[in-house]
Coordinates of C-alpha atoms in Angstrom, one line a residue:
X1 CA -107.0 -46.9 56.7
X2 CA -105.5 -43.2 55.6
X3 CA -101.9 -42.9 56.5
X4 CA -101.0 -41.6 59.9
X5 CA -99.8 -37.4 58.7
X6 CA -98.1 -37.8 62.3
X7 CA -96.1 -41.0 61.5
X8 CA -92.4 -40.9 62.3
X9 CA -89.7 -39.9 60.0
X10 CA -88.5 -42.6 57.3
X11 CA -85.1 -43.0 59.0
X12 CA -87.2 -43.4 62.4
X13 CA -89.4 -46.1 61.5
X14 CA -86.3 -48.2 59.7
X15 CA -84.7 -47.8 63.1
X16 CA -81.3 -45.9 61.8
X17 CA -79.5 -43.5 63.0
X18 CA -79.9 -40.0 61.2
X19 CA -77.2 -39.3 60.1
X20 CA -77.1 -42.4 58.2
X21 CA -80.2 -40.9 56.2
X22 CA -78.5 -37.7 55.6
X23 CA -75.1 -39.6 53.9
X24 CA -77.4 -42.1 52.1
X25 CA -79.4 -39.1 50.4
X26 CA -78.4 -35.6 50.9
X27 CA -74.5 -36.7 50.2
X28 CA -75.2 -38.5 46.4
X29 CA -77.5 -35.4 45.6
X30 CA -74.7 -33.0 46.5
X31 CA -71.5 -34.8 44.8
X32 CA -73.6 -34.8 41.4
X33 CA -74.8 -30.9 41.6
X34 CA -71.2 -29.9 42.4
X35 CA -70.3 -32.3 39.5
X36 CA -72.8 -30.8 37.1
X37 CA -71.5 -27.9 37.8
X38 CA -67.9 -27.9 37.7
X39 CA -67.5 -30.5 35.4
X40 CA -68.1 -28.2 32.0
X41 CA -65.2 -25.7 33.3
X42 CA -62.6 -28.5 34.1
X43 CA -63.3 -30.1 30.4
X44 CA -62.4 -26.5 29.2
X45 CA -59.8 -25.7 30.9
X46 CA -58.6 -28.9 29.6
X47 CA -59.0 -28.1 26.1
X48 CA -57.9 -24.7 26.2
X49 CA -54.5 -26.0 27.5
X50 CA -54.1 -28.4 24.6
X51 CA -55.2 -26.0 21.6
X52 CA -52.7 -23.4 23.4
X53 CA -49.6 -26.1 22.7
X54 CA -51.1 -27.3 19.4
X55 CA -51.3 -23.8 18.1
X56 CA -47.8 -22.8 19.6
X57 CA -46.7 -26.1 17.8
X58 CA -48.1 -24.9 15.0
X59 CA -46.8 -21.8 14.9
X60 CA -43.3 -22.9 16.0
X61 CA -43.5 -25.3 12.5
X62 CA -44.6 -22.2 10.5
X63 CA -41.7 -19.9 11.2
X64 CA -39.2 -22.4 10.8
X65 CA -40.3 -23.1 7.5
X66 CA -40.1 -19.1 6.9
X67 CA -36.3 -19.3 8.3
X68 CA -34.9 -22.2 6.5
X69 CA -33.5 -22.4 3.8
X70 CA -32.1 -25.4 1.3
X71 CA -28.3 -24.8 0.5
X72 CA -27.4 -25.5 -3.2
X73 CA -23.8 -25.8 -4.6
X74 CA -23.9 -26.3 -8.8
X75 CA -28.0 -27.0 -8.1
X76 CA -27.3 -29.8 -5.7
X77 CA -28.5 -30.2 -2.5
X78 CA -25.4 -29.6 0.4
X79 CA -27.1 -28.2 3.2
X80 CA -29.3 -26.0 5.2
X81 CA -29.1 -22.5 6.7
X82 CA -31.2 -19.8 8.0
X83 CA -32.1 -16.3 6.9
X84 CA -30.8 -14.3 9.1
X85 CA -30.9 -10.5 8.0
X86 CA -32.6 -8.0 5.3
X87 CA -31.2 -5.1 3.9
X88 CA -32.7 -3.5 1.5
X89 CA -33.0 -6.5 -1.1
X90 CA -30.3 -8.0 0.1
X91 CA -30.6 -10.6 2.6
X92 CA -28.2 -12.7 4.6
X93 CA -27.9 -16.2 5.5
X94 CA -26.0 -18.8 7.5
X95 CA -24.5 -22.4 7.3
X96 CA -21.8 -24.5 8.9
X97 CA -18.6 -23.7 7.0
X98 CA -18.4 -27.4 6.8
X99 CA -21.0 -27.3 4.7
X100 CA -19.3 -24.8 2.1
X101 CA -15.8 -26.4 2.9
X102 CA -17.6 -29.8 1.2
X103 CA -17.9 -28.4 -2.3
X104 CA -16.8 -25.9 -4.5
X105 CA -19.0 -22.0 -6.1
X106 CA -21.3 -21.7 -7.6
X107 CA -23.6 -21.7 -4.6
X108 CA -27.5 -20.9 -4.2
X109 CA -29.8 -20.8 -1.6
X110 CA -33.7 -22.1 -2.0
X111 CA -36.3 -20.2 0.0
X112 CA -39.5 -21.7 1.6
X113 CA -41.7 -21.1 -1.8
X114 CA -39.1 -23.0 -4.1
X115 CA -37.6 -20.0 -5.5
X116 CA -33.4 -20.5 -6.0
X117 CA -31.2 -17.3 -5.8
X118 CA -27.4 -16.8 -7.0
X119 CA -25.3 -16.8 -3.3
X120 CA -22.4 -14.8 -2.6
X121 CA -19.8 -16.4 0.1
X122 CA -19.0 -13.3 2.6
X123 CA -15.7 -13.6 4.3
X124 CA -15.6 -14.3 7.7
X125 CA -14.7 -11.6 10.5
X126 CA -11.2 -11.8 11.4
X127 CA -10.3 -14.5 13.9
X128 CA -13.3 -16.2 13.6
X129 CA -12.9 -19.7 13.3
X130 CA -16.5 -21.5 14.1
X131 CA -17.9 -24.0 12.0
X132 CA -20.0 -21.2 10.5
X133 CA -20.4 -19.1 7.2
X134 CA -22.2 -16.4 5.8
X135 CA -23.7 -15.6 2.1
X136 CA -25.8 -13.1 0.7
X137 CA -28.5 -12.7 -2.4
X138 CA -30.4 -10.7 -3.9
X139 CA -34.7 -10.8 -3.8
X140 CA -36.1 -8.3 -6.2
X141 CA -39.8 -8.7 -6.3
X142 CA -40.4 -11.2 -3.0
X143 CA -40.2 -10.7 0.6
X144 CA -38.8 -13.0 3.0
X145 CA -39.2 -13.7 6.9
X146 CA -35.9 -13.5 8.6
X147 CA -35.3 -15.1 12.2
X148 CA -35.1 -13.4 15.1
X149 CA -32.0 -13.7 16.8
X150 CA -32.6 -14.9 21.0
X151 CA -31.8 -12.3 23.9
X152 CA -31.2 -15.0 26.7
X153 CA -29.0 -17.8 27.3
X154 CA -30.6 -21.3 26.9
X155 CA -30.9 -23.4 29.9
X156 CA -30.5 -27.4 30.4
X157 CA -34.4 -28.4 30.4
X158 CA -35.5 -26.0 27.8
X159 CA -37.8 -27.1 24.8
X160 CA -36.3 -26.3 21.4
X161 CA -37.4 -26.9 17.9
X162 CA -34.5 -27.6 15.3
X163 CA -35.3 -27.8 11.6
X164 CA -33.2 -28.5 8.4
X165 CA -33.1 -30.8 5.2
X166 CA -32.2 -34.0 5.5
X167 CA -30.3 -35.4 2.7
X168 CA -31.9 -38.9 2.6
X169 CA -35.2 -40.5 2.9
X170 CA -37.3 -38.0 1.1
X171 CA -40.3 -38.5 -1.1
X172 CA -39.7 -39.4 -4.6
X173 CA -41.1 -37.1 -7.5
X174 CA -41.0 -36.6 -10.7
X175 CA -39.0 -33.7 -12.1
X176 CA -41.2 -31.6 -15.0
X177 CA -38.7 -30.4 -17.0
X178 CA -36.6 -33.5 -17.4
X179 CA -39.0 -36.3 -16.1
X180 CA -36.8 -37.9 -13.9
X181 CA -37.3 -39.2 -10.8
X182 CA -35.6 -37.1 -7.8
X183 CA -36.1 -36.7 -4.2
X184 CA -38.3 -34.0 -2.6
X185 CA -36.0 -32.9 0.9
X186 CA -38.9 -31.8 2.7
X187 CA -38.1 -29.6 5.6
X188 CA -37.9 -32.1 8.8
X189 CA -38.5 -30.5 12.3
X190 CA -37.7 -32.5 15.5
X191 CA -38.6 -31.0 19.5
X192 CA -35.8 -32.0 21.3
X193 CA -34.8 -30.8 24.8
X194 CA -31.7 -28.7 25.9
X195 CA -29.3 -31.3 27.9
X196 CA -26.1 -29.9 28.0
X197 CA -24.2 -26.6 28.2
X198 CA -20.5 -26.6 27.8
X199 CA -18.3 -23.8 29.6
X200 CA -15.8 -24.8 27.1
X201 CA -17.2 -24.9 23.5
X202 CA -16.5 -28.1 21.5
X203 CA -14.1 -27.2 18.0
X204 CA -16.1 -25.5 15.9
X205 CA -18.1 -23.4 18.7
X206 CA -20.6 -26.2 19.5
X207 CA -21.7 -25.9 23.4
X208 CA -25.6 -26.6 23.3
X209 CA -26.0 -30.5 23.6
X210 CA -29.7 -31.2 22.7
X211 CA -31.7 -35.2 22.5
X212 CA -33.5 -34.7 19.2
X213 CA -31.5 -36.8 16.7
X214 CA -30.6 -34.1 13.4
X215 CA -29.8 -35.9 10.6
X216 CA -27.4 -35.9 7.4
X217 CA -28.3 -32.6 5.2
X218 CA -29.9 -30.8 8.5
X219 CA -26.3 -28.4 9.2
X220 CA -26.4 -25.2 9.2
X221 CA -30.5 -25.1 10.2
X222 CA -31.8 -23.2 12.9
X223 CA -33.0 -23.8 16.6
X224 CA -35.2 -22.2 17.8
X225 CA -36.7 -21.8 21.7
X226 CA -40.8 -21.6 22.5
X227 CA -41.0 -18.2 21.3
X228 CA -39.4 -18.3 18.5
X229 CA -36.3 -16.7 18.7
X230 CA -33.1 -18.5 17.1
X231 CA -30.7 -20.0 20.0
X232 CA -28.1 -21.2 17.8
X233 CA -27.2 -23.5 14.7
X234 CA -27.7 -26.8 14.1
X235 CA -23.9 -29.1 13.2
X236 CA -23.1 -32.2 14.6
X237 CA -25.3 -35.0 15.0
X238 CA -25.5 -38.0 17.4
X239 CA -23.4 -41.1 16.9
X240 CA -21.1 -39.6 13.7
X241 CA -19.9 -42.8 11.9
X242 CA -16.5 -41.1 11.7
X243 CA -15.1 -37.2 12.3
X244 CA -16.5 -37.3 16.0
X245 CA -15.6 -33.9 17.5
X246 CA -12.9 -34.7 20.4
X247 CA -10.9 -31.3 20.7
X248 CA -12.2 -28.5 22.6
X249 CA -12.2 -24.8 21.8
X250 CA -9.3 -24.3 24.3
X251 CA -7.1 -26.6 22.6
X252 CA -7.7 -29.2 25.0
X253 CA -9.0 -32.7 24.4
X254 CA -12.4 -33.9 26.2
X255 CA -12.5 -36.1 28.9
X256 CA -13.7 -39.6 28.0
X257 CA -16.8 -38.8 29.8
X258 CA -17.6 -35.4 27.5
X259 CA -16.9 -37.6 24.6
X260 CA -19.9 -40.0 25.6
X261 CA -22.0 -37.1 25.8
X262 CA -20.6 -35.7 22.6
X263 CA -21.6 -39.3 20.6
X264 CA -24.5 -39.1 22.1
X265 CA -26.1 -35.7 22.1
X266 CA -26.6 -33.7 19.0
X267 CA -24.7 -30.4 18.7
X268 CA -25.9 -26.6 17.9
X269 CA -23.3 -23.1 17.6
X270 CA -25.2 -20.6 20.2
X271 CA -26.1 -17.6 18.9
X272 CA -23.8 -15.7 20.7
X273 CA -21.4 -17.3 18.4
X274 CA -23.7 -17.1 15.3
X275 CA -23.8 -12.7 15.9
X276 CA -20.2 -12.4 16.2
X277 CA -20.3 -13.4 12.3
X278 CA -23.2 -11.0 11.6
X279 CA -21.4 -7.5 12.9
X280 CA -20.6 -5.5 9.7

């Protein structure tokens, strides 16, 4: 017998309601077309944020290892500083005077493309009495990037990158001239977050407390904020075996508190501090 064409709706002749139809078909068919559609853009979107911080990462790694700079005393490895200025041929780095204050002249400073130059210790402004100090050499023939000192004040929260060369723990290779065995300081980078701001610097000019842990070798490195610019230098790190900072720049000694934070945080001089060295 040929179908009735005037039979009933399907919904009509299963006995349900129709909107019960509608939900069980129209709904499904509807969630996946919006799906379809949107789904491409969100997986984007969500790919374009992460390339955006990998390549800032990226970048953020490149121009630190452009900045930094290996600090030498009698060809030995003391330190680490930043490039700070060109004139001319003549540029001009820093590093914690604690640094210098460890050794004795002749000093050099290694660049980024293992090229070592003759340094010249610079006096220090008058009345200046941070844990700082400036030197200068000579580049004939090679150009060097030079950082870019910060505009505005760090916050507590920011994101900072802080680079330097750690005395210990690097890879072992073999020296070509006199085939022994030495360590290769790589450059070692840590992101670390902004967690405390002194009103009163700590001796030395330290006042930016960060949570990235610098290590033995890393004073007198540079940190630097998300675009770039240098916010001040690397110094003190967390939990000092001995020589913890306890005296503040006023003369004062820090509550017990402050010292917690002090053994626990490590330290950086702000720029502020680091451009008072820098006026001619």
């Amino acid at each position: 017998m040929p179908p009735d064409s005037a039979s009933p709706p399907l919904h009509e002749r299963l006995g349900d309601p129709p909107w019960h139809y509608w939900i069980a078909r129209v709904v499904p068919m509807l969630y996946v077309t919006i799906l379809t559609l949107m789904l491409p853009t969100i997986l984007t979107q969500s790919f374009v944020v992460s390339d955006l911080g990998v390549n800032q990462d990226r970048r953020l790694q490149q121009h630190l290892r452009a900045i930094s700079i290996k600090v030498l005393a009698h060809g030995e490895h003391i330190g680490s500083g930043v490039l700070l200025a060109r004139q001319q041929q003549v540029y001009t780095a820093i590093t914690n005077a604690h640094v210098i204050q460890a050794t004795n002249a002749p000093f050099q400073l290694q660049t980024h493309d293992g090229q070592v130059y003759a340094a010249a210790l610079v006096t220090p402004p008058s009345g200046q009495n941070r844990d700082l100090s400036i030197l200068r050499f000579q580049s004939h023939d090679r150009t060097y990037t030079t950082a870019k000192l910060a505009t505005a004040s760090p916050r507590i929260g920011d994101r900072i990158w802080s680079a330097g060369f750690p005395s210990e723990n690097g890879d072992p290779v073999e020296d070509r001239q006199s085939g022994a065995t030495k360590v290769n300081l790589g450059l070692h980078i840590i992101n670390a977050q902004i967690v405390q701001i002194l009103p009163i610097a700590i001796a030395g000019g330290y006042s930016i407390g960060f949570d990235g842990s610098i290590r033995k070798g890393m004073s007198g490195g540079p940190s630097i904020d998300r675009s770039g610019e240098l916010i001040g230098i690397n110094g003190v790190h967390a939990h000092p075996l001995w020589n913890t900072p306890e005296m503040l720049e006023n003369g004062t000694i820090a509550s017990e508190a402050l010292q917690q934070q002090i053994n626990d945080y490590s330290w950086a001089i702000p720029i502020e501090f680091v451009k008072s060295y820098t006026r001619e």
